[in-house]
PDB file of C-alpha atoms in Angstrom:
ATOM      1  CA  MET A 531     108.374 161.526 151.522  1.00 43.00           C
ATOM      2  CA  LYS A 532     108.534 157.825 151.328  1.00 40.00           C
ATOM      3  CA  ILE A 533     110.456 155.798 148.559  1.00 39.00           C
ATOM      4  CA  GLN A 534     109.137 151.995 148.293  1.00 43.00           C
ATOM      5  CA  LEU A 535     111.708 149.594 146.856  1.00 44.00           C
ATOM      6  CA  LYS A 536     110.120 146.321 145.318  1.00 48.00           C
ATOM      7  CA  GLY A 537     107.378 146.773 147.573  1.00 47.00           C
ATOM      8  CA  ARG A 538     109.341 145.572 150.767  1.00 44.00           C
ATOM      9  CA  TYR A 539     112.016 148.261 151.979  1.00 46.00           C
ATOM     10  CA  ARG A 540     110.785 151.593 152.676  1.00 46.00           C
ATOM     11  CA  TYR A 541     113.345 154.448 153.625  1.00 44.00           C
ATOM     12  CA  ASP A 542     112.552 157.703 154.786  1.00 53.00           C
ATOM     13  CA  MET A 543     114.276 160.412 152.633  1.00 49.00           C
ATOM     14  CA  LYS A 544     114.966 162.585 155.413  1.00 54.00           C
ATOM     15  CA  ILE A 545     116.956 159.667 157.262  1.00 49.00           C
ATOM     16  CA  LEU A 546     118.546 158.557 153.924  1.00 42.00           C
ATOM     17  CA  SER A 547     119.539 162.096 153.257  1.00 49.00           C
ATOM     18  CA  ASN A 548     121.394 162.809 156.999  1.00 52.00           C
ATOM     19  CA  TRP A 549     122.894 159.441 156.478  1.00 48.00           C
ATOM     20  CA  LEU A 550     124.515 160.471 153.226  1.00 43.00           C
ATOM     21  CA  LEU A 551     125.564 163.521 154.419  1.00 46.00           C
ATOM     22  CA  THR A 552     127.124 161.880 157.508  1.00 45.00           C
ATOM     23  CA  PHE A 553     128.888 159.499 155.049  1.00 39.00           C
ATOM     24  CA  PHE A 554     130.115 162.238 152.724  1.00 38.00           C
ATOM     25  CA  ALA A 555     131.690 164.066 155.529  1.00 40.00           C
ATOM     26  CA  LEU A 556     133.303 160.937 157.273  1.00 39.00           C
ATOM     27  CA  THR A 557     134.812 160.468 153.733  1.00 41.00           C
ATOM     28  CA  LEU A 558     136.155 163.963 153.556  1.00 38.00           C
ATOM     29  CA  LEU A 559     137.548 163.925 156.949  1.00 40.00           C
ATOM     30  CA  SER A 560     139.082 160.545 156.125  1.00 45.00           C
ATOM     31  CA  THR A 561     140.706 162.015 152.958  1.00 47.00           C
ATOM     32  CA  THR A 562     141.935 165.167 154.547  1.00 52.00           C
ATOM     33  CA  THR A 563     143.492 162.989 157.524  1.00 63.00           C
ATOM     34  CA  ILE A 564     145.371 160.888 155.115  1.00 64.00           C
ATOM     35  CA  ALA A 565     146.567 163.758 152.920  1.00 66.00           C
ATOM     36  CA  ALA A 566     147.928 165.414 156.316  1.00 78.00           C
ATOM     37  CA  GLU A 567     149.719 162.117 157.305  1.00 85.00           C
ATOM     38  CA  SER A 568     151.294 161.973 153.607  1.00 91.00           C
ATOM     39  CA  LEU A 569     152.177 165.665 153.943  1.00 94.00           C
ATOM     40  CA  MET A 570     153.747 165.031 157.155  1.00 95.00           C
ATOM     41  CA  ASP A 571     156.049 162.196 156.257  1.00 95.00           C
ATOM     42  CA  ARG A 572     157.078 164.283 153.316  1.00 96.00           C
ATOM     43  CA  ILE A 573     157.893 167.271 155.597  1.00 96.00           C
ATOM     44  CA  ASN A 574     159.636 164.860 158.102  1.00 96.00           C
ATOM     45  CA  SER A 575     162.061 163.431 155.301  1.00 95.00           C
ATOM     46  CA  LEU A 576     163.380 166.944 155.342  1.00 96.00           C
ATOM     47  CA  GLU A 577     164.239 166.927 158.966  1.00 96.00           C
ATOM     48  CA  PRO A 578     167.691 164.977 158.651  1.00 96.00           C
ATOM     49  CA  ILE A 579     168.598 167.626 155.920  1.00 96.00           C
ATOM     50  CA  ILE A 580     167.500 171.071 157.475  1.00 96.00           C
ATOM     51  CA  GLY A 581     166.358 169.973 160.971  1.00 95.00           C
ATOM     52  CA  ASN A 582     169.272 171.553 162.241  1.00 93.00           C
ATOM     53  CA  TYR A 583     171.805 174.322 161.590  1.00 91.00           C
ATOM     54  CA  PRO A 584     173.724 174.509 159.638  1.00 92.00           C
ATOM     55  CA  PRO A 585     171.605 172.200 157.237  1.00 94.00           C
ATOM     56  CA  THR A 586     173.346 169.110 155.869  1.00 94.00           C
ATOM     57  CA  ILE A 587     173.578 170.191 152.171  1.00 93.00           C
ATOM     58  CA  LYS A 588     175.873 168.434 149.897  1.00 91.00           C
ATOM     59  CA  ASP A 589     176.315 170.615 147.211  1.00 94.00           C
ATOM     60  CA  GLU A 590     174.745 173.265 145.268  1.00 93.00           C
ATOM     61  CA  ALA A 591     172.477 170.926 143.366  1.00 95.00           C
ATOM     62  CA  ASN A 592     171.274 169.259 146.278  1.00 95.00           C
ATOM     63  CA  ALA A 593     170.650 172.770 147.883  1.00 93.00           C
ATOM     64  CA  HIS A 594     168.111 173.642 144.768  1.00 95.00           C
ATOM     65  CA  ALA A 595     166.409 170.294 144.841  1.00 96.00           C
ATOM     66  CA  VAL A 596     165.767 170.786 148.848  1.00 96.00           C
ATOM     67  CA  LYS A 597     164.711 174.375 148.598  1.00 96.00           C
ATOM     68  CA  GLN A 598     162.259 173.191 145.605  1.00 96.00           C
ATOM     69  CA  GLN A 599     160.643 170.403 147.933  1.00 96.00           C
ATOM     70  CA  TYR A 600     160.270 172.834 150.592  1.00 97.00           C
ATOM     71  CA  LEU A 601     158.780 175.483 148.708  1.00 97.00           C
ATOM     72  CA  GLU A 602     156.356 172.896 147.178  1.00 97.00           C
ATOM     73  CA  LEU A 603     155.499 171.690 150.533  1.00 97.00           C
ATOM     74  CA  LYS A 604     154.967 175.330 151.772  1.00 98.00           C
ATOM     75  CA  LYS A 605     152.740 175.997 148.714  1.00 97.00           C
ATOM     76  CA  GLU A 606     150.357 172.882 149.585  1.00 96.00           C
ATOM     77  CA  LEU A 607     150.023 173.805 153.136  1.00 97.00           C
ATOM     78  CA  ASP A 608     149.141 177.662 152.011  1.00 98.00           C
ATOM     79  CA  ILE A 609     146.443 176.527 149.799  1.00 97.00           C
ATOM     80  CA  HIS A 610     144.962 174.374 152.419  1.00 96.00           C
ATOM     81  CA  LEU A 611     145.068 177.009 155.014  1.00 98.00           C
ATOM     82  CA  ALA A 612     143.822 179.695 152.641  1.00 98.00           C
ATOM     83  CA  GLN A 613     140.352 177.797 153.098  1.00 96.00           C
ATOM     84  CA  HIS A 614     140.828 176.280 156.572  1.00 96.00           C
ATOM     85  CA  ALA A 615     142.618 179.040 158.515  1.00 97.00           C
ATOM     86  CA  LYS A 616     141.916 177.427 161.831  1.00 96.00           C
ATOM     87  CA  ASP A 617     142.894 173.842 161.281  1.00 97.00           C
ATOM     88  CA  ALA A 618     145.394 173.033 163.934  1.00 97.00           C
ATOM     89  CA  GLU A 619     147.207 170.073 162.523  1.00 96.00           C
ATOM     90  CA  TRP A 620     148.025 171.774 159.128  1.00 97.00           C
ATOM     91  CA  LEU A 621     148.879 175.321 160.943  1.00 98.00           C
ATOM     92  CA  PHE A 622     151.325 172.945 163.045  1.00 98.00           C
ATOM     93  CA  MET A 623     152.649 171.118 159.809  1.00 98.00           C
ATOM     94  CA  ARG A 624     153.287 174.691 158.207  1.00 98.00           C
ATOM     95  CA  GLY A 625     154.622 176.056 161.539  1.00 98.00           C
ATOM     96  CA  TYR A 626     157.026 173.185 161.869  1.00 98.00           C
ATOM     97  CA  LEU A 627     158.161 173.050 158.373  1.00 98.00           C
ATOM     98  CA  GLN A 628     159.081 176.919 158.539  1.00 98.00           C
ATOM     99  CA  GLY A 629     160.803 176.285 161.631  1.00 97.00           C
ATOM    100  CA  MET A 630     163.092 174.206 159.416  1.00 97.00           C
ATOM    101  CA  GLY A 631     163.106 177.065 156.624  1.00 97.00           C
ATOM    102  CA  HIS A 632     164.546 179.427 159.206  1.00 96.00           C
ATOM    103  CA  ASN A 633     167.609 176.994 159.109  1.00 95.00           C
ATOM    104  CA  LEU A 634     167.915 177.866 155.360  1.00 94.00           C
ATOM    105  CA  ASP A 635     168.056 181.453 156.197  1.00 92.00           C
ATOM    106  CA  ASP A 636     164.707 181.816 154.216  1.00 93.00           C
ATOM    107  CA  PRO A 637     163.267 185.211 155.018  1.00 94.00           C
ATOM    108  CA  GLY A 638     160.195 185.502 157.056  1.00 97.00           C
ATOM    109  CA  THR A 639     160.571 181.830 158.012  1.00 97.00           C
ATOM    110  CA  TRP A 640     161.191 182.544 161.771  1.00 97.00           C
ATOM    111  CA  GLN A 641     158.193 184.904 161.944  1.00 98.00           C
ATOM    112  CA  GLY A 642     155.911 182.568 159.983  1.00 98.00           C
ATOM    113  CA  ALA A 643     156.706 179.550 162.186  1.00 98.00           C
ATOM    114  CA  THR A 644     156.232 181.573 165.300  1.00 98.00           C
ATOM    115  CA  HIS A 645     152.697 182.807 164.141  1.00 98.00           C
ATOM    116  CA  ASP A 646     151.650 179.280 163.151  1.00 98.00           C
ATOM    117  CA  LEU A 647     152.662 177.425 166.092  1.00 98.00           C
ATOM    118  CA  LYS A 648     151.324 180.141 168.748  1.00 98.00           C
ATOM    119  CA  ALA A 649     147.975 179.846 166.541  1.00 98.00           C
ATOM    120  CA  VAL A 650     147.979 175.890 167.024  1.00 98.00           C
ATOM    121  CA  LEU A 651     148.518 176.616 171.090  1.00 98.00           C
ATOM    122  CA  LYS A 652     145.808 178.926 170.927  1.00 98.00           C
ATOM    123  CA  ILE A 653     143.271 176.536 169.541  1.00 98.00           C
ATOM    124  CA  ASN A 654     144.740 173.658 171.490  1.00 98.00           C
ATOM    125  CA  PRO A 655     146.912 174.650 174.580  1.00 98.00           C
ATOM    126  CA  ALA A 656     147.824 170.797 175.327  1.00 98.00           C
ATOM    127  CA  HIS A 657     149.296 170.499 171.789  1.00 98.00           C
ATOM    128  CA  ILE A 658     152.841 169.057 172.877  1.00 98.00           C
ATOM    129  CA  PRO A 659     154.473 168.987 169.453  1.00 98.00           C
ATOM    130  CA  ALA A 660     153.640 172.594 168.860  1.00 98.00           C
ATOM    131  CA  MET A 661     155.262 173.387 172.452  1.00 98.00           C
ATOM    132  CA  LEU A 662     158.207 171.530 171.472  1.00 98.00           C
ATOM    133  CA  ALA A 663     158.609 173.017 167.898  1.00 98.00           C
ATOM    134  CA  LEU A 664     158.165 176.541 169.127  1.00 98.00           C
ATOM    135  CA  GLY A 665     160.601 176.088 172.070  1.00 98.00           C
ATOM    136  CA  ARG A 666     163.114 174.539 169.951  1.00 97.00           C
ATOM    137  CA  LEU A 667     162.785 177.416 167.345  1.00 97.00           C
ATOM    138  CA  TRP A 668     163.219 179.949 170.096  1.00 97.00           C
ATOM    139  CA  VAL A 669     166.059 178.408 172.094  1.00 97.00           C
ATOM    140  CA  ASN A 670     168.158 177.837 168.838  1.00 93.00           C
ATOM    141  CA  SER A 671     167.754 181.091 167.170  1.00 90.00           C
ATOM    142  CA  ASP A 672     167.360 183.974 169.871  1.00 88.00           C
ATOM    143  CA  LEU A 673     168.899 184.139 173.488  1.00 92.00           C
ATOM    144  CA  THR A 674     166.489 186.562 174.427  1.00 95.00           C
ATOM    145  CA  PHE A 675     163.548 183.995 174.033  1.00 97.00           C
ATOM    146  CA  ALA A 676     165.214 181.331 176.147  1.00 98.00           C
ATOM    147  CA  HIS A 677     163.214 181.719 179.026  1.00 98.00           C
ATOM    148  CA  LYS A 678     159.820 181.429 177.073  1.00 98.00           C
ATOM    149  CA  ALA A 679     161.391 178.390 175.305  1.00 98.00           C
ATOM    150  CA  GLU A 680     162.075 177.053 178.781  1.00 98.00           C
ATOM    151  CA  THR A 681     158.164 177.673 179.838  1.00 98.00           C
ATOM    152  CA  LEU A 682     157.053 175.601 176.612  1.00 98.00           C
ATOM    153  CA  PHE A 683     159.457 172.726 177.261  1.00 98.00           C
ATOM    154  CA  ARG A 684     158.269 172.466 180.879  1.00 98.00           C
ATOM    155  CA  SER A 685     154.665 173.043 179.875  1.00 98.00           C
ATOM    156  CA  ALA A 686     155.223 169.959 177.523  1.00 98.00           C
ATOM    157  CA  GLN A 687     156.528 167.883 180.057  1.00 98.00           C
ATOM    158  CA  CYS A 688     153.606 168.863 182.359  1.00 98.00           C
ATOM    159  CA  TYR A 689     151.011 167.717 179.612  1.00 98.00           C
ATOM    160  CA  GLN A 690     153.193 164.572 178.861  1.00 97.00           C
ATOM    161  CA  GLY A 691     152.650 163.509 182.532  1.00 97.00           C
ATOM    162  CA  SER A 692     155.432 161.832 184.748  1.00 97.00           C
ATOM    163  CA  LYS A 693     157.000 159.782 181.887  1.00 97.00           C
ATOM    164  CA  PRO A 694     160.179 162.030 181.036  1.00 98.00           C
ATOM    165  CA  LEU A 695     159.899 163.496 177.656  1.00 98.00           C
ATOM    166  CA  GLU A 696     163.379 163.314 175.963  1.00 98.00           C
ATOM    167  CA  GLU A 697     163.023 166.476 173.757  1.00 98.00           C
ATOM    168  CA  ALA A 698     161.430 168.738 176.606  1.00 98.00           C
ATOM    169  CA  GLN A 699     164.175 167.917 178.863  1.00 98.00           C
ATOM    170  CA  ARG A 700     167.001 168.347 176.550  1.00 98.00           C
ATOM    171  CA  GLY A 701     165.249 171.674 175.568  1.00 98.00           C
ATOM    172  CA  ILE A 702     165.116 172.693 179.141  1.00 98.00           C
ATOM    173  CA  PHE A 703     168.952 172.279 179.358  1.00 98.00           C
ATOM    174  CA  PHE A 704     169.609 174.740 176.476  1.00 98.00           C
ATOM    175  CA  ALA A 705     167.344 177.330 177.668  1.00 98.00           C
ATOM    176  CA  LEU A 706     168.926 177.279 181.264  1.00 98.00           C
ATOM    177  CA  TYR A 707     172.339 177.318 179.670  1.00 97.00           C
ATOM    178  CA  TYR A 708     171.643 180.152 177.288  1.00 97.00           C
ATOM    179  CA  GLN A 709     169.994 182.153 180.147  1.00 96.00           C
ATOM    180  CA  GLY A 710     173.484 181.764 181.886  1.00 96.00           C
ATOM    181  CA  LYS A 711     171.881 179.677 184.964  1.00 97.00           C
ATOM    182  CA  MET A 712     174.685 177.546 184.818  1.00 97.00           C
ATOM    183  CA  GLN A 713     174.066 175.603 188.125  1.00 97.00           C
ATOM    184  CA  ASP A 714     170.736 174.618 187.238  1.00 98.00           C
ATOM    185  CA  ALA A 715     171.959 173.624 183.514  1.00 98.00           C
ATOM    186  CA  LEU A 716     174.591 171.513 185.231  1.00 98.00           C
ATOM    187  CA  ARG A 717     171.788 169.799 187.464  1.00 98.00           C
ATOM    188  CA  GLN A 718     169.628 169.361 184.032  1.00 98.00           C
ATOM    189  CA  SER A 719     172.722 167.785 182.240  1.00 98.00           C
ATOM    190  CA  GLU A 720     173.099 165.260 185.253  1.00 98.00           C
ATOM    191  CA  TYR A 721     169.452 164.519 185.070  1.00 98.00           C
ATOM    192  CA  LEU A 722     169.836 163.793 181.193  1.00 98.00           C
ATOM    193  CA  LYS A 723     172.916 161.723 181.851  1.00 98.00           C
ATOM    194  CA  GLN A 724     171.266 159.771 184.570  1.00 98.00           C
ATOM    195  CA  THR A 725     167.894 159.411 182.648  1.00 98.00           C
ATOM    196  CA  TRP A 726     169.343 158.139 179.489  1.00 98.00           C
ATOM    197  CA  PRO A 727     172.566 156.537 180.601  1.00 97.00           C
ATOM    198  CA  GLN A 728     173.038 155.113 177.106  1.00 97.00           C
ATOM    199  CA  SER A 729     173.602 158.579 175.247  1.00 97.00           C
ATOM    200  CA  GLU A 730     177.074 159.541 174.921  1.00 97.00           C
ATOM    201  CA  PRO A 731     176.200 163.047 173.690  1.00 97.00           C
ATOM    202  CA  TYR A 732     174.378 163.561 177.211  1.00 97.00           C
ATOM    203  CA  ARG A 733     177.699 162.393 178.941  1.00 97.00           C
ATOM    204  CA  LYS A 734     179.764 164.634 176.910  1.00 96.00           C
ATOM    205  CA  LEU A 735     177.089 167.582 177.599  1.00 96.00           C
ATOM    206  CA  ASN A 736     177.449 167.023 181.380  1.00 97.00           C
ATOM    207  CA  GLU A 737     181.450 167.232 181.003  1.00 97.00           C
ATOM    208  CA  THR A 738     181.408 170.332 179.035  1.00 96.00           C
ATOM    209  CA  THR A 739     178.715 171.863 181.522  1.00 97.00           C
ATOM    210  CA  ARG A 740     181.024 170.997 184.376  1.00 95.00           C
ATOM    211  CA  SER A 741     184.113 172.615 183.059  1.00 93.00           C
ATOM    212  CA  VAL A 742     182.397 176.062 182.391  1.00 89.00           C
TER     213      VAL A 742
END
């Protein structure tokens, strides 16, 4: 079917339809990407507060506000993933968020984070942030998972390439330390101190490991 406009321009309806479908698909993809980036920014805003254990909570009112923010983010992620269960980036965000929720002692978050982050790595085995997040969750919560955490940190460094990946190298140290591999941990602390000489924490880490 042909459409003639003003006697000059002819458009093939099939081509036009395909173009419109492509346009709307790209628009939807762009909108979803922007939404994901905005959501990740909001998740990252919680990291200084609940990114470590114990959380940096000022008082009871602050604890309530932080928990509400956490639950709202989790709900948004749940809604999206109910329709797009294999969206790796949204799975990563929910896994990463639940990893922080574990620091709030929220029931089921350790299992939820582990499930989501493993699902990301099944979809994309080269997803470095998922390796780091899962390794960090495991090494900081259960000594029996330290060897698995070490594997994840080493894999993250492998995918990164020759440039040292600080979070992976730091994670390797703690994984070795918690496995009781003190000589290996000492060598790793030396590596951290030499690679990032400006870091006072790494210097202290090295001194502490030497004294063990």
